[in-house]
Amino acid sequence: MDQYDVAVIGLGVLGSAAAYYSALKSKKVIAFEQFELGHVHGSSHDTSRIVRTSNPIPEYVRLAKSAYKDWAELEKAAGQKLLTITGGVVFLPKDENSQFRDLAQTLDAENVPYELLNADEANKRWPQFNLPNNVETVYTPDTGIAHASKTVATMQFLARSKGAVIHENTRVDNVTPKSPGQGVAIETTRTGFGSDSLKRTFQASKVILTTDAWTNKLLAPLGVHIPLSIMQEQVTYFKPTDKKQDWFNPDKFPVWIWAGDKSFYGFPTYGEPTIKAGRDTSNNFMTPEQRTYVQSPELLEQLSSFMARTFPDEGRQKLRTVTCQYTITPDRQFIISPLKDHPDVILGLGAAHAFKFAPAFGRVLAELAIDGETAEDISKFGIPKVATSESKL
Ligand SMILES: Cc1cc2nc3c(=O)[nH]c(=O)nc-3n(C[C@H](O)[C@H](O)[C@H](O)COP(=O)(O)OP(=O)(O)OC[C@H]3O[C@@H](n4cnc5c(N)ncnc54)[C@H](O)[C@@H]3O)c2cc1C
């Protein structure tokens, strides 16, 4: 039987990060992905994700600060640029509910540089916007964009270059911990290419579970159930009109988040002459098996109308829509924790806002698996005890 120090299950961005940072600690690492590497069935594909320290919750601000250092080291190790810093704005409509309401207060307390602008000031600074008077704008210069698929591939490449063994198209069917400290048996099936019957069992001292929407399947036999809301999300790429094309370049147009009753977000042009935008938490609930990959015309219409009001460009073209998957925990908190009754199994769940933290998230999972501790404050990120069905941020 094959014996490893660490086994990572699920190679989206968080598992790929955990595999890299575990291998970086000179441990014998194996990692499994049920689909091909870089697939589009989870949460980590496509081009861009927002990175920011701009967060109303102090624990996330601190982790984001650590993550920026990890991103810099990752870029250095890879010899690749993964982040593009553009500056970013969070729009706070005063008469709507916003989970970002305490943003400025938190940024003050955490010493994050920012500017607070009224609507006139923001419209003047970025004439692309047409903000109504009731909107406050928080600008943070450190906000930017991570290249999503390039980051995932880079981490997998680096993990392999540090000796990690990666099995793609290999589904983990069962994770069976022995008594604490005695390791875990991992039963796998090689999928696809007519090799469905190829089953193998591996042993690892520790298992890191980064299986996002599929997590409860592996936890059920261990008597653990995490209350997760899973939904299909979508983002759309728009082509600005020729007249306004330059307006949306990253040196003129920031990453933006509309933090109101409904939350929308978007990017300047990035890698191609299009701007990407989407709605956060569209509440299109499903399971990965029920996912249709079919875009919702209603969501697209909602987004287009919002954009037409907030930064008009008559004649802007909708080029393509890409679907993705959100997996949300109660209160949208991260989970970074060993299982209480099975401490050799460590769970990492990013609650649909984890990309920006990925290198730090993966490093912390590796530290928990190998060192048994981390210097980061993860006290807020335990296994949730209470089930709730609705959570937004
Ligand atoms: C449209 C969209 C926009 C987003 N925007 C942002 C943003 O701007 N900023 C930000 O920080 N975050 C953002 N996020 C969230 C972020 O992308 C996710 O939090 C992150 O990608 C989650 O990564 P993951 O590795 O946990 O999950 P996934 O990428 O889903 O990876 C889980 C992997 O586990 C594999 N797996 C599951 N079960 C098994 C098994 N039994 N055996 C083997 N493999 C298995 C799956 O196949 C999958 O590859 C966004 C997400 C979406 C969908």
PDB file of C-alpha atoms and ligand atoms in Angstrom, residues 9-16 32-36 39 41-45 48-52 170-173 210-215 217-218 233-235 265 267 276 280 322-327 332 334 348-357, ligand 1:
ATOM      1  CA  ILE A   9      -8.445  15.649  -1.825  1.00  0.00           C
ATOM      2  CA  GLY A  10      -9.839  18.117  -4.386  1.00  0.00           C
ATOM      3  CA  LEU A  11      -7.617  20.274  -6.586  1.00  0.00           C
ATOM      4  CA  GLY A  12      -9.440  23.540  -7.017  1.00  0.00           C
ATOM      5  CA  VAL A  13      -7.463  26.552  -5.899  1.00  0.00           C
ATOM      6  CA  LEU A  14      -7.511  25.637  -2.201  1.00  0.00           C
ATOM      7  CA  GLY A  15      -6.415  22.014  -2.625  1.00  0.00           C
ATOM      8  CA  SER A  16      -3.775  23.017  -5.165  1.00  0.00           C
ATOM      9  CA  PHE A  32      -6.445  13.624  -5.970  1.00  0.00           C
ATOM     10  CA  GLU A  33      -8.839  15.396  -8.327  1.00  0.00           C
ATOM     11  CA  GLN A  34     -11.982  13.627  -9.549  1.00  0.00           C
ATOM     12  CA  PHE A  35     -12.015  15.498 -12.897  1.00  0.00           C
ATOM     13  CA  GLU A  36      -9.200  16.622 -15.184  1.00  0.00           C
ATOM     14  CA  HIS A  39     -11.905  21.652 -15.192  1.00  0.00           C
ATOM     15  CA  HIS A  41     -17.216  21.969 -12.718  1.00  0.00           C
ATOM     16  CA  GLY A  42     -16.174  23.641  -9.457  1.00  0.00           C
ATOM     17  CA  SER A  43     -15.393  27.183  -8.331  1.00  0.00           C
ATOM     18  CA  SER A  44     -11.823  27.924  -9.365  1.00  0.00           C
ATOM     19  CA  HIS A  45     -11.879  28.210 -13.181  1.00  0.00           C
ATOM     20  CA  SER A  48     -10.233  36.570 -12.807  1.00  0.00           C
ATOM     21  CA  ARG A  49     -10.991  36.904  -9.102  1.00  0.00           C
ATOM     22  CA  ILE A  50     -10.954  40.013  -6.934  1.00  0.00           C
ATOM     23  CA  VAL A  51      -8.172  40.283  -4.353  1.00  0.00           C
ATOM     24  CA  ARG A  52      -8.557  42.828  -1.554  1.00  0.00           C
ATOM     25  CA  THR A 170      -9.307  10.057  -9.680  1.00  0.00           C
ATOM     26  CA  ARG A 171     -12.263  10.234  -7.344  1.00  0.00           C
ATOM     27  CA  VAL A 172     -11.858   9.609  -3.637  1.00  0.00           C
ATOM     28  CA  ASP A 173     -14.739   7.363  -2.567  1.00  0.00           C
ATOM     29  CA  THR A 210     -10.741  20.682  -0.005  1.00  0.00           C
ATOM     30  CA  THR A 211     -13.736  19.276  -1.821  1.00  0.00           C
ATOM     31  CA  ASP A 212     -16.011  22.337  -1.559  1.00  0.00           C
ATOM     32  CA  ALA A 213     -19.521  21.486  -2.885  1.00  0.00           C
ATOM     33  CA  TRP A 214     -18.827  17.734  -2.629  1.00  0.00           C
ATOM     34  CA  THR A 215     -17.589  17.845   0.988  1.00  0.00           C
ATOM     35  CA  LYS A 217     -20.346  13.112   0.596  1.00  0.00           C
ATOM     36  CA  LEU A 218     -16.992  12.266   2.155  1.00  0.00           C
ATOM     37  CA  GLU A 233     -23.582  31.484 -10.299  1.00  0.00           C
ATOM     38  CA  GLN A 234     -22.759  33.258 -13.538  1.00  0.00           C
ATOM     39  CA  VAL A 235     -20.535  36.043 -14.808  1.00  0.00           C
ATOM     40  CA  TYR A 265     -19.186  43.172  -8.776  1.00  0.00           C
ATOM     41  CA  PHE A 267     -13.545  44.253 -13.273  1.00  0.00           C
ATOM     42  CA  LYS A 276     -16.488  41.026 -16.642  1.00  0.00           C
ATOM     43  CA  ASP A 280     -22.904  37.731  -5.856  1.00  0.00           C
ATOM     44  CA  VAL A 322     -19.739  31.586 -17.848  1.00  0.00           C
ATOM     45  CA  THR A 323     -21.339  29.596 -15.008  1.00  0.00           C
ATOM     46  CA  CYS A 324     -19.615  28.752 -11.755  1.00  0.00           C
ATOM     47  CA  GLN A 325     -20.529  27.291  -8.371  1.00  0.00           C
ATOM     48  CA  TYR A 326     -20.817  28.822  -4.906  1.00  0.00           C
ATOM     49  CA  THR A 327     -20.675  26.689  -1.758  1.00  0.00           C
ATOM     50  CA  ARG A 332     -20.336  32.610   5.010  1.00  0.00           C
ATOM     51  CA  PHE A 334     -14.471  29.877   6.259  1.00  0.00           C
ATOM     52  CA  GLY A 348     -10.729  23.621   4.277  1.00  0.00           C
ATOM     53  CA  LEU A 349     -13.845  25.316   2.910  1.00  0.00           C
ATOM     54  CA  GLY A 350     -13.761  28.768   1.381  1.00  0.00           C
ATOM     55  CA  ALA A 351     -17.468  29.762   1.498  1.00  0.00           C
ATOM     56  CA  ALA A 352     -17.330  31.299  -1.993  1.00  0.00           C
ATOM     57  CA  HIS A 353     -14.941  34.137  -1.202  1.00  0.00           C
ATOM     58  CA  ALA A 354     -11.617  32.366  -0.757  1.00  0.00           C
ATOM     59  CA  PHE A 355      -9.666  32.872  -3.955  1.00  0.00           C
ATOM     60  CA  LYS A 356      -7.978  36.047  -2.717  1.00  0.00           C
ATOM     61  CA  PHE A 357      -6.739  34.141   0.334  1.00  0.00           C
TER      62      PHE A 357
HETATM   63  C1  LIG B   1     -18.314  33.258 -10.249  1.00  0.00           C
HETATM   64  C2  LIG B   1     -17.404  33.260  -9.051  1.00  0.00           C
HETATM   65  C3  LIG B   1     -16.765  34.430  -8.704  1.00  0.00           C
HETATM   66  C4  LIG B   1     -15.939  34.469  -7.594  1.00  0.00           C
HETATM   67  N1  LIG B   1     -15.279  35.625  -7.303  1.00  0.00           N
HETATM   68  C5  LIG B   1     -14.386  35.630  -6.292  1.00  0.00           C
HETATM   69  C6  LIG B   1     -13.597  36.779  -6.083  1.00  0.00           C
HETATM   70  O1  LIG B   1     -13.714  37.758  -6.821  1.00  0.00           O
HETATM   71  N2  LIG B   1     -12.688  36.752  -5.074  1.00  0.00           N
HETATM   72  C7  LIG B   1     -12.542  35.664  -4.270  1.00  0.00           C
HETATM   73  O2  LIG B   1     -11.706  35.715  -3.364  1.00  0.00           O
HETATM   74  N3  LIG B   1     -13.272  34.549  -4.451  1.00  0.00           N
HETATM   75  C8  LIG B   1     -14.189  34.513  -5.443  1.00  0.00           C
HETATM   76  N4  LIG B   1     -14.921  33.384  -5.680  1.00  0.00           N
HETATM   77  C9  LIG B   1     -14.800  32.250  -4.761  1.00  0.00           C
HETATM   78  C10 LIG B   1     -13.585  31.384  -5.041  1.00  0.00           C
HETATM   79  O3  LIG B   1     -13.405  31.243  -6.419  1.00  0.00           O
HETATM   80  C11 LIG B   1     -13.805  30.057  -4.333  1.00  0.00           C
HETATM   81  O4  LIG B   1     -13.913  30.299  -2.929  1.00  0.00           O
HETATM   82  C12 LIG B   1     -12.662  29.076  -4.581  1.00  0.00           C
HETATM   83  O5  LIG B   1     -12.409  28.927  -5.952  1.00  0.00           O
HETATM   84  C13 LIG B   1     -13.018  27.725  -3.967  1.00  0.00           C
HETATM   85  O6  LIG B   1     -11.980  26.834  -4.266  1.00  0.00           O
HETATM   86  P1  LIG B   1     -12.048  25.331  -3.823  1.00  0.00           P
HETATM   87  O7  LIG B   1     -10.762  24.733  -4.205  1.00  0.00           O
HETATM   88  O8  LIG B   1     -12.491  25.224  -2.402  1.00  0.00           O
HETATM   89  O9  LIG B   1     -13.286  24.703  -4.634  1.00  0.00           O
HETATM   90  P2  LIG B   1     -13.343  24.052  -6.096  1.00  0.00           P
HETATM   91  O10 LIG B   1     -12.654  24.888  -7.079  1.00  0.00           O
HETATM   92  O11 LIG B   1     -14.771  23.710  -6.364  1.00  0.00           O
HETATM   93  O12 LIG B   1     -12.515  22.722  -5.916  1.00  0.00           O
HETATM   94  C14 LIG B   1     -12.999  21.593  -5.239  1.00  0.00           C
HETATM   95  C15 LIG B   1     -12.426  20.407  -5.991  1.00  0.00           C
HETATM   96  O13 LIG B   1     -12.619  19.212  -5.283  1.00  0.00           O
HETATM   97  C16 LIG B   1     -12.808  18.184  -6.253  1.00  0.00           C
HETATM   98  N5  LIG B   1     -13.434  17.048  -5.579  1.00  0.00           N
HETATM   99  C17 LIG B   1     -14.602  17.057  -4.896  1.00  0.00           C
HETATM  100  N6  LIG B   1     -14.864  15.847  -4.388  1.00  0.00           N
HETATM  101  C18 LIG B   1     -13.845  15.045  -4.768  1.00  0.00           C
HETATM  102  C19 LIG B   1     -13.559  13.660  -4.524  1.00  0.00           C
HETATM  103  N7  LIG B   1     -14.371  12.875  -3.829  1.00  0.00           N
HETATM  104  N8  LIG B   1     -12.418  13.152  -5.057  1.00  0.00           N
HETATM  105  C20 LIG B   1     -11.554  13.946  -5.765  1.00  0.00           C
HETATM  106  N9  LIG B   1     -11.797  15.267  -6.022  1.00  0.00           N
HETATM  107  C21 LIG B   1     -12.926  15.792  -5.514  1.00  0.00           C
HETATM  108  C22 LIG B   1     -13.719  18.862  -7.268  1.00  0.00           C
HETATM  109  O14 LIG B   1     -13.784  18.181  -8.481  1.00  0.00           O
HETATM  110  C23 LIG B   1     -13.095  20.225  -7.353  1.00  0.00           C
HETATM  111  O15 LIG B   1     -12.105  20.294  -8.350  1.00  0.00           O
HETATM  112  C24 LIG B   1     -15.763  33.308  -6.788  1.00  0.00           C
HETATM  113  C25 LIG B   1     -16.402  32.118  -7.151  1.00  0.00           C
HETATM  114  C26 LIG B   1     -17.200  32.086  -8.279  1.00  0.00           C
HETATM  115  C27 LIG B   1     -17.874  30.792  -8.626  1.00  0.00           C
END
